[in-house]
PDB file of N, CA and C in Angstrom:
ATOM      1  N   MET A 450      -5.958   0.710   2.698  1.00 61.00           N
ATOM      2  CA  MET A 450      -5.441   1.664   1.720  1.00 61.00           C
ATOM      3  C   MET A 450      -5.085   2.982   2.417  1.00 61.00           C
ATOM      4  N   LEU A 451      -5.954   3.414   3.294  1.00 70.00           N
ATOM      5  CA  LEU A 451      -5.673   4.637   4.046  1.00 70.00           C
ATOM      6  C   LEU A 451      -4.414   4.463   4.895  1.00 70.00           C
ATOM      7  N   ALA A 452      -4.286   3.266   5.487  1.00 70.00           N
ATOM      8  CA  ALA A 452      -3.099   2.991   6.306  1.00 70.00           C
ATOM      9  C   ALA A 452      -1.827   3.062   5.463  1.00 70.00           C
ATOM     10  N   ALA A 453      -1.902   2.566   4.232  1.00 65.00           N
ATOM     11  CA  ALA A 453      -0.739   2.607   3.338  1.00 65.00           C
ATOM     12  C   ALA A 453      -0.350   4.046   3.028  1.00 65.00           C
ATOM     13  N   VAL A 454      -1.325   4.895   2.798  1.00 64.00           N
ATOM     14  CA  VAL A 454      -1.056   6.308   2.512  1.00 64.00           C
ATOM     15  C   VAL A 454      -0.418   6.972   3.729  1.00 64.00           C
ATOM     16  N   VAL A 455      -0.934   6.671   4.918  1.00 65.00           N
ATOM     17  CA  VAL A 455      -0.374   7.244   6.152  1.00 65.00           C
ATOM     18  C   VAL A 455       1.076   6.806   6.336  1.00 65.00           C
ATOM     19  N   VAL A 456       1.352   5.515   6.102  1.00 64.00           N
ATOM     20  CA  VAL A 456       2.726   5.008   6.227  1.00 64.00           C
ATOM     21  C   VAL A 456       3.637   5.706   5.230  1.00 64.00           C
ATOM     22  N   LEU A 457       3.160   5.893   3.998  1.00 63.00           N
ATOM     23  CA  LEU A 457       3.965   6.589   2.981  1.00 63.00           C
ATOM     24  C   LEU A 457       4.266   8.018   3.395  1.00 63.00           C
ATOM     25  N   VAL A 458       3.267   8.717   3.889  1.00 63.00           N
ATOM     26  CA  VAL A 458       3.455  10.118   4.291  1.00 63.00           C
ATOM     27  C   VAL A 458       4.456  10.218   5.430  1.00 63.00           C
ATOM     28  N   ILE A 459       4.331   9.329   6.425  1.00 65.00           N
ATOM     29  CA  ILE A 459       5.265   9.341   7.555  1.00 65.00           C
ATOM     30  C   ILE A 459       6.676   8.979   7.088  1.00 65.00           C
ATOM     31  N   ALA A 460       6.788   7.928   6.259  1.00 63.00           N
ATOM     32  CA  ALA A 460       8.100   7.473   5.799  1.00 63.00           C
ATOM     33  C   ALA A 460       8.803   8.530   4.962  1.00 63.00           C
ATOM     34  N   ASN A 461       8.039   9.355   4.259  1.00 60.00           N
ATOM     35  CA  ASN A 461       8.632  10.370   3.396  1.00 60.00           C
ATOM     36  C   ASN A 461       9.219  11.549   4.175  1.00 60.00           C
ATOM     37  N   GLN A 462       8.991  11.587   5.482  1.00 61.00           N
ATOM     38  CA  GLN A 462       9.515  12.691   6.284  1.00 61.00           C
ATOM     39  C   GLN A 462      10.963  12.466   6.713  1.00 61.00           C
ATOM     40  N   PHE A 463      11.468  11.249   6.563  1.00 64.00           N
ATOM     41  CA  PHE A 463      12.793  10.917   7.075  1.00 64.00           C
ATOM     42  C   PHE A 463      13.760  10.538   5.966  1.00 64.00           C
ATOM     43  N   SER A 464      15.039  10.897   6.168  1.00 63.00           N
ATOM     44  CA  SER A 464      16.065  10.370   5.287  1.00 63.00           C
ATOM     45  C   SER A 464      16.554   9.071   5.924  1.00 63.00           C
ATOM     46  N   TYR A 465      17.023   8.139   5.111  1.00 60.00           N
ATOM     47  CA  TYR A 465      17.491   6.877   5.675  1.00 60.00           C
ATOM     48  C   TYR A 465      18.649   6.347   4.847  1.00 60.00           C
ATOM     49  N   ILE A 466      19.393   5.416   5.414  1.00 61.00           N
ATOM     50  CA  ILE A 466      20.514   4.788   4.720  1.00 61.00           C
ATOM     51  C   ILE A 466      20.112   3.353   4.402  1.00 61.00           C
ATOM     52  N   ASP A 467      20.175   2.991   3.130  1.00 63.00           N
ATOM     53  CA  ASP A 467      19.746   1.640   2.734  1.00 63.00           C
ATOM     54  C   ASP A 467      20.875   0.628   2.947  1.00 63.00           C
ATOM     55  N   ALA A 468      20.626  -0.621   2.537  1.00 67.00           N
ATOM     56  CA  ALA A 468      21.564  -1.717   2.771  1.00 67.00           C
ATOM     57  C   ALA A 468      22.913  -1.485   2.083  1.00 67.00           C
ATOM     58  N   GLN A 469      22.921  -0.759   0.975  1.00 71.00           N
ATOM     59  CA  GLN A 469      24.172  -0.502   0.259  1.00 71.00           C
ATOM     60  C   GLN A 469      24.929   0.702   0.827  1.00 71.00           C
ATOM     61  N   GLY A 470      24.319   1.370   1.811  1.00 70.00           N
ATOM     62  CA  GLY A 470      24.991   2.505   2.433  1.00 70.00           C
ATOM     63  C   GLY A 470      24.696   3.841   1.753  1.00 70.00           C
ATOM     64  N   PHE A 471      23.722   3.877   0.843  1.00 68.00           N
ATOM     65  CA  PHE A 471      23.359   5.130   0.184  1.00 68.00           C
ATOM     66  C   PHE A 471      22.387   5.916   1.058  1.00 68.00           C
ATOM     67  N   LEU A 472      22.610   7.198   1.138  1.00 65.00           N
ATOM     68  CA  LEU A 472      21.712   8.058   1.900  1.00 65.00           C
ATOM     69  C   LEU A 472      20.559   8.478   0.989  1.00 65.00           C
ATOM     70  N   HIS A 473      19.347   8.231   1.455  1.00 63.00           N
ATOM     71  CA  HIS A 473      18.159   8.640   0.700  1.00 63.00           C
ATOM     72  C   HIS A 473      17.525   9.836   1.392  1.00 63.00           C
ATOM     73  N   GLU A 474      17.382  10.908   0.649  1.00 64.00           N
ATOM     74  CA  GLU A 474      16.750  12.111   1.196  1.00 64.00           C
ATOM     75  C   GLU A 474      15.230  11.904   1.223  1.00 64.00           C
ATOM     76  N   PRO A 475      14.537  12.691   2.058  1.00 62.00           N
ATOM     77  CA  PRO A 475      13.077  12.593   2.061  1.00 62.00           C
ATOM     78  C   PRO A 475      12.523  12.829   0.657  1.00 62.00           C
ATOM     79  N   GLY A 476      11.607  11.999   0.257  1.00 57.00           N
ATOM     80  CA  GLY A 476      11.018  12.104  -1.074  1.00 57.00           C
ATOM     81  C   GLY A 476      10.026  10.974  -1.245  1.00 57.00           C
ATOM     82  N   PHE A 477       9.572  10.744  -2.457  1.00 54.00           N
ATOM     83  CA  PHE A 477       8.580   9.704  -2.668  1.00 54.00           C
ATOM     84  C   PHE A 477       9.252   8.359  -2.864  1.00 54.00           C
ATOM     85  N   PHE A 478       9.057   7.476  -1.924  1.00 59.00           N
ATOM     86  CA  PHE A 478       9.500   6.093  -2.087  1.00 59.00           C
ATOM     87  C   PHE A 478       8.479   5.203  -1.396  1.00 59.00           C
ATOM     88  N   VAL A 479       8.367   3.977  -1.857  1.00 62.00           N
ATOM     89  CA  VAL A 479       7.369   3.061  -1.325  1.00 62.00           C
ATOM     90  C   VAL A 479       8.041   2.073  -0.378  1.00 62.00           C
ATOM     91  N   THR A 480       7.611   2.076   0.863  1.00 67.00           N
ATOM     92  CA  THR A 480       8.137   1.087   1.808  1.00 67.00           C
ATOM     93  C   THR A 480       7.456  -0.246   1.524  1.00 67.00           C
ATOM     94  N   PRO A 481       8.145  -1.350   1.753  1.00 74.00           N
ATOM     95  CA  PRO A 481       7.540  -2.671   1.515  1.00 74.00           C
ATOM     96  C   PRO A 481       6.245  -2.855   2.293  1.00 74.00           C
ATOM     97  N   PHE A 482       6.210  -2.336   3.531  1.00 73.00           N
ATOM     98  CA  PHE A 482       5.012  -2.466   4.357  1.00 73.00           C
ATOM     99  C   PHE A 482       3.833  -1.712   3.748  1.00 73.00           C
ATOM    100  N   ALA A 483       4.088  -0.489   3.279  1.00 72.00           N
ATOM    101  CA  ALA A 483       3.032   0.306   2.659  1.00 72.00           C
ATOM    102  C   ALA A 483       2.552  -0.351   1.366  1.00 72.00           C
ATOM    103  N   LEU A 484       3.500  -0.888   0.611  1.00 74.00           N
ATOM    104  CA  LEU A 484       3.147  -1.565  -0.637  1.00 74.00           C
ATOM    105  C   LEU A 484       2.284  -2.791  -0.357  1.00 74.00           C
ATOM    106  N   LEU A 485       2.643  -3.538   0.689  1.00 78.00           N
ATOM    107  CA  LEU A 485       1.881  -4.721   1.077  1.00 78.00           C
ATOM    108  C   LEU A 485       0.457  -4.341   1.486  1.00 78.00           C
ATOM    109  N   LEU A 486       0.329  -3.279   2.281  1.00 79.00           N
ATOM    110  CA  LEU A 486      -0.999  -2.819   2.695  1.00 79.00           C
ATOM    111  C   LEU A 486      -1.824  -2.369   1.499  1.00 79.00           C
ATOM    112  N   PHE A 487      -1.186  -1.642   0.582  1.00 80.00           N
ATOM    113  CA  PHE A 487      -1.884  -1.131  -0.596  1.00 80.00           C
ATOM    114  C   PHE A 487      -2.389  -2.270  -1.480  1.00 80.00           C
ATOM    115  N   VAL A 488      -1.492  -3.232  -1.773  1.00 84.00           N
ATOM    116  CA  VAL A 488      -1.854  -4.380  -2.618  1.00 84.00           C
ATOM    117  C   VAL A 488      -2.918  -5.233  -1.930  1.00 84.00           C
ATOM    118  N   GLY A 489      -2.750  -5.459  -0.632  1.00 85.00           N
ATOM    119  CA  GLY A 489      -3.728  -6.231   0.126  1.00 85.00           C
ATOM    120  C   GLY A 489      -5.101  -5.579   0.119  1.00 85.00           C
ATOM    121  N   GLY A 490      -5.121  -4.273   0.316  1.00 85.00           N
ATOM    122  CA  GLY A 490      -6.387  -3.533   0.297  1.00 85.00           C
ATOM    123  C   GLY A 490      -7.042  -3.566  -1.074  1.00 85.00           C
ATOM    124  N   ALA A 491      -6.228  -3.447  -2.113  1.00 88.00           N
ATOM    125  CA  ALA A 491      -6.752  -3.494  -3.475  1.00 88.00           C
ATOM    126  C   ALA A 491      -7.342  -4.865  -3.800  1.00 88.00           C
ATOM    127  N   LEU A 492      -6.624  -5.930  -3.406  1.00 90.00           N
ATOM    128  CA  LEU A 492      -7.118  -7.293  -3.653  1.00 90.00           C
ATOM    129  C   LEU A 492      -8.398  -7.565  -2.869  1.00 90.00           C
ATOM    130  N   LEU A 493      -8.449  -7.095  -1.630  1.00 91.00           N
ATOM    131  CA  LEU A 493      -9.646  -7.285  -0.808  1.00 91.00           C
ATOM    132  C   LEU A 493     -10.839  -6.554  -1.430  1.00 91.00           C
ATOM    133  N   GLY A 494     -10.618  -5.336  -1.886  1.00 89.00           N
ATOM    134  CA  GLY A 494     -11.686  -4.574  -2.537  1.00 89.00           C
ATOM    135  C   GLY A 494     -12.163  -5.248  -3.811  1.00 89.00           C
ATOM    136  N   LEU A 495     -11.227  -5.763  -4.582  1.00 93.00           N
ATOM    137  CA  LEU A 495     -11.564  -6.456  -5.828  1.00 93.00           C
ATOM    138  C   LEU A 495     -12.372  -7.719  -5.540  1.00 93.00           C
ATOM    139  N   TRP A 496     -11.946  -8.481  -4.525  1.00 94.00           N
ATOM    140  CA  TRP A 496     -12.652  -9.706  -4.136  1.00 94.00           C
ATOM    141  C   TRP A 496     -14.073  -9.393  -3.688  1.00 94.00           C
ATOM    142  N   ARG A 497     -14.254  -8.318  -2.901  1.00 93.00           N
ATOM    143  CA  ARG A 497     -15.594  -7.951  -2.438  1.00 93.00           C
ATOM    144  C   ARG A 497     -16.469  -7.524  -3.616  1.00 93.00           C
ATOM    145  N   LEU A 498     -15.884  -6.842  -4.576  1.00 93.00           N
ATOM    146  CA  LEU A 498     -16.626  -6.418  -5.769  1.00 93.00           C
ATOM    147  C   LEU A 498     -17.091  -7.632  -6.572  1.00 93.00           C
ATOM    148  N   VAL A 499     -16.171  -8.556  -6.821  1.00 94.00           N
ATOM    149  CA  VAL A 499     -16.498  -9.771  -7.586  1.00 94.00           C
ATOM    150  C   VAL A 499     -17.552 -10.597  -6.848  1.00 94.00           C
ATOM    151  N   ARG A 500     -17.379 -10.736  -5.544  1.00 93.00           N
ATOM    152  CA  ARG A 500     -18.337 -11.508  -4.743  1.00 93.00           C
ATOM    153  C   ARG A 500     -19.719 -10.861  -4.770  1.00 93.00           C
ATOM    154  N   GLY A 501     -19.755  -9.537  -4.742  1.00 92.00           N
ATOM    155  CA  GLY A 501     -21.032  -8.811  -4.811  1.00 92.00           C
ATOM    156  C   GLY A 501     -21.728  -9.024  -6.147  1.00 92.00           C
ATOM    157  N   ILE A 502     -20.957  -9.011  -7.222  1.00 92.00           N
ATOM    158  CA  ILE A 502     -21.524  -9.228  -8.567  1.00 92.00           C
ATOM    159  C   ILE A 502     -22.070 -10.646  -8.688  1.00 92.00           C
ATOM    160  N   ILE A 503     -21.289 -11.628  -8.216  1.00 92.00           N
ATOM    161  CA  ILE A 503     -21.721 -13.036  -8.275  1.00 92.00           C
ATOM    162  C   ILE A 503     -23.002 -13.236  -7.463  1.00 92.00           C
ATOM    163  N   THR A 504     -23.046 -12.647  -6.273  1.00 92.00           N
ATOM    164  CA  THR A 504     -24.221 -12.763  -5.408  1.00 92.00           C
ATOM    165  C   THR A 504     -25.445 -12.166  -6.101  1.00 92.00           C
ATOM    166  N   ARG A 505     -25.257 -11.043  -6.769  1.00 91.00           N
ATOM    167  CA  ARG A 505     -26.366 -10.369  -7.439  1.00 91.00           C
ATOM    168  C   ARG A 505     -26.875 -11.196  -8.621  1.00 91.00           C
ATOM    169  N   ILE A 506     -25.961 -11.840  -9.340  1.00 91.00           N
ATOM    170  CA  ILE A 506     -26.350 -12.673 -10.492  1.00 91.00           C
ATOM    171  C   ILE A 506     -27.146 -13.885 -10.025  1.00 91.00           C
ATOM    172  N   HIS A 507     -26.696 -14.510  -8.949  1.00 85.00           N
ATOM    173  CA  HIS A 507     -27.339 -15.735  -8.472  1.00 85.00           C
ATOM    174  C   HIS A 507     -28.624 -15.476  -7.684  1.00 85.00           C
ATOM    175  N   ALA A 508     -28.825 -14.244  -7.256  1.00 72.00           N
ATOM    176  CA  ALA A 508     -30.012 -13.931  -6.447  1.00 72.00           C
ATOM    177  C   ALA A 508     -31.295 -14.004  -7.272  1.00 72.00           C
TER     178      ALA A 508
END
Protein backbone atom coordinates (compact mmCIF):
# COMPACT_ATOMS: atom_id res chain seq x y z
CA MET A 1 0.00 0.00 0.00
CA LEU A 2 2.83 2.36 0.84
CA ALA A 3 4.48 1.46 -2.47
CA ALA A 4 1.25 2.34 -4.31
CA VAL A 5 1.14 5.76 -2.63
CA VAL A 6 4.80 6.39 -3.54
CA VAL A 7 4.14 5.43 -7.18
CA LEU A 8 1.12 7.76 -7.27
CA VAL A 9 3.09 10.66 -5.83
CA ILE A 10 5.95 10.17 -8.30
CA ALA A 11 3.60 9.69 -11.27
CA ASN A 12 1.71 12.87 -10.40
CA GLN A 13 4.86 14.95 -10.90
CA PHE A 14 4.97 14.38 -14.67
CA SER A 15 2.78 15.28 -17.60
CA TYR A 16 2.38 12.51 -20.16
CA ILE A 17 0.75 11.79 -23.51
CA ASP A 18 -1.68 8.87 -23.54
CA ALA A 19 -2.44 6.41 -26.36
CA GLN A 20 -4.95 8.80 -27.96
CA GLY A 21 -2.37 11.58 -28.06
CA PHE A 22 -3.93 13.72 -25.30
CA LEU A 23 -1.55 15.61 -23.07
CA HIS A 24 -2.24 15.04 -19.38
CA GLU A 25 -0.99 17.67 -16.98
CA PRO A 26 0.34 16.69 -13.56
CA GLY A 27 -2.60 15.91 -11.30
CA PHE A 28 -4.33 13.03 -9.59
CA PHE A 29 -4.51 9.94 -11.75
CA VAL A 30 -4.08 6.28 -10.92
CA THR A 31 -1.46 4.32 -12.80
CA PRO A 32 -2.35 0.67 -13.47
CA PHE A 33 0.73 -0.42 -11.51
CA ALA A 34 -0.22 1.66 -8.47
CA LEU A 35 -3.79 0.40 -8.67
CA LEU A 36 -2.55 -3.20 -8.84
CA LEU A 37 -0.32 -2.68 -5.79
CA PHE A 38 -3.14 -1.01 -3.86
CA VAL A 39 -5.71 -3.73 -4.66
CA GLY A 40 -3.16 -6.48 -3.99
CA GLY A 41 -2.22 -4.96 -0.64
CA ALA A 42 -5.87 -4.56 0.32
CA LEU A 43 -6.69 -8.18 -0.59
CA LEU A 44 -3.64 -9.45 1.30
CA GLY A 45 -4.62 -7.45 4.39
CA LEU A 46 -8.19 -8.71 4.17
CA TRP A 47 -7.01 -12.33 3.81
CA ARG A 48 -4.72 -11.98 6.86
CA LEU A 49 -7.59 -10.50 8.87
CA VAL A 50 -9.98 -13.31 7.92
CA ARG A 51 -7.32 -15.95 8.58
CA GLY A 52 -6.62 -14.41 12.00
CA ILE A 53 -10.31 -14.48 12.92
CA ILE A 54 -10.69 -18.11 11.78
CA THR A 55 -7.57 -19.13 13.72
CA ARG A 56 -8.90 -17.42 16.85
CA ILE A 57 -12.30 -19.14 16.55
CA HIS A 58 -10.77 -22.59 16.11
CA ALA A 59 -8.19 -22.15 18.87
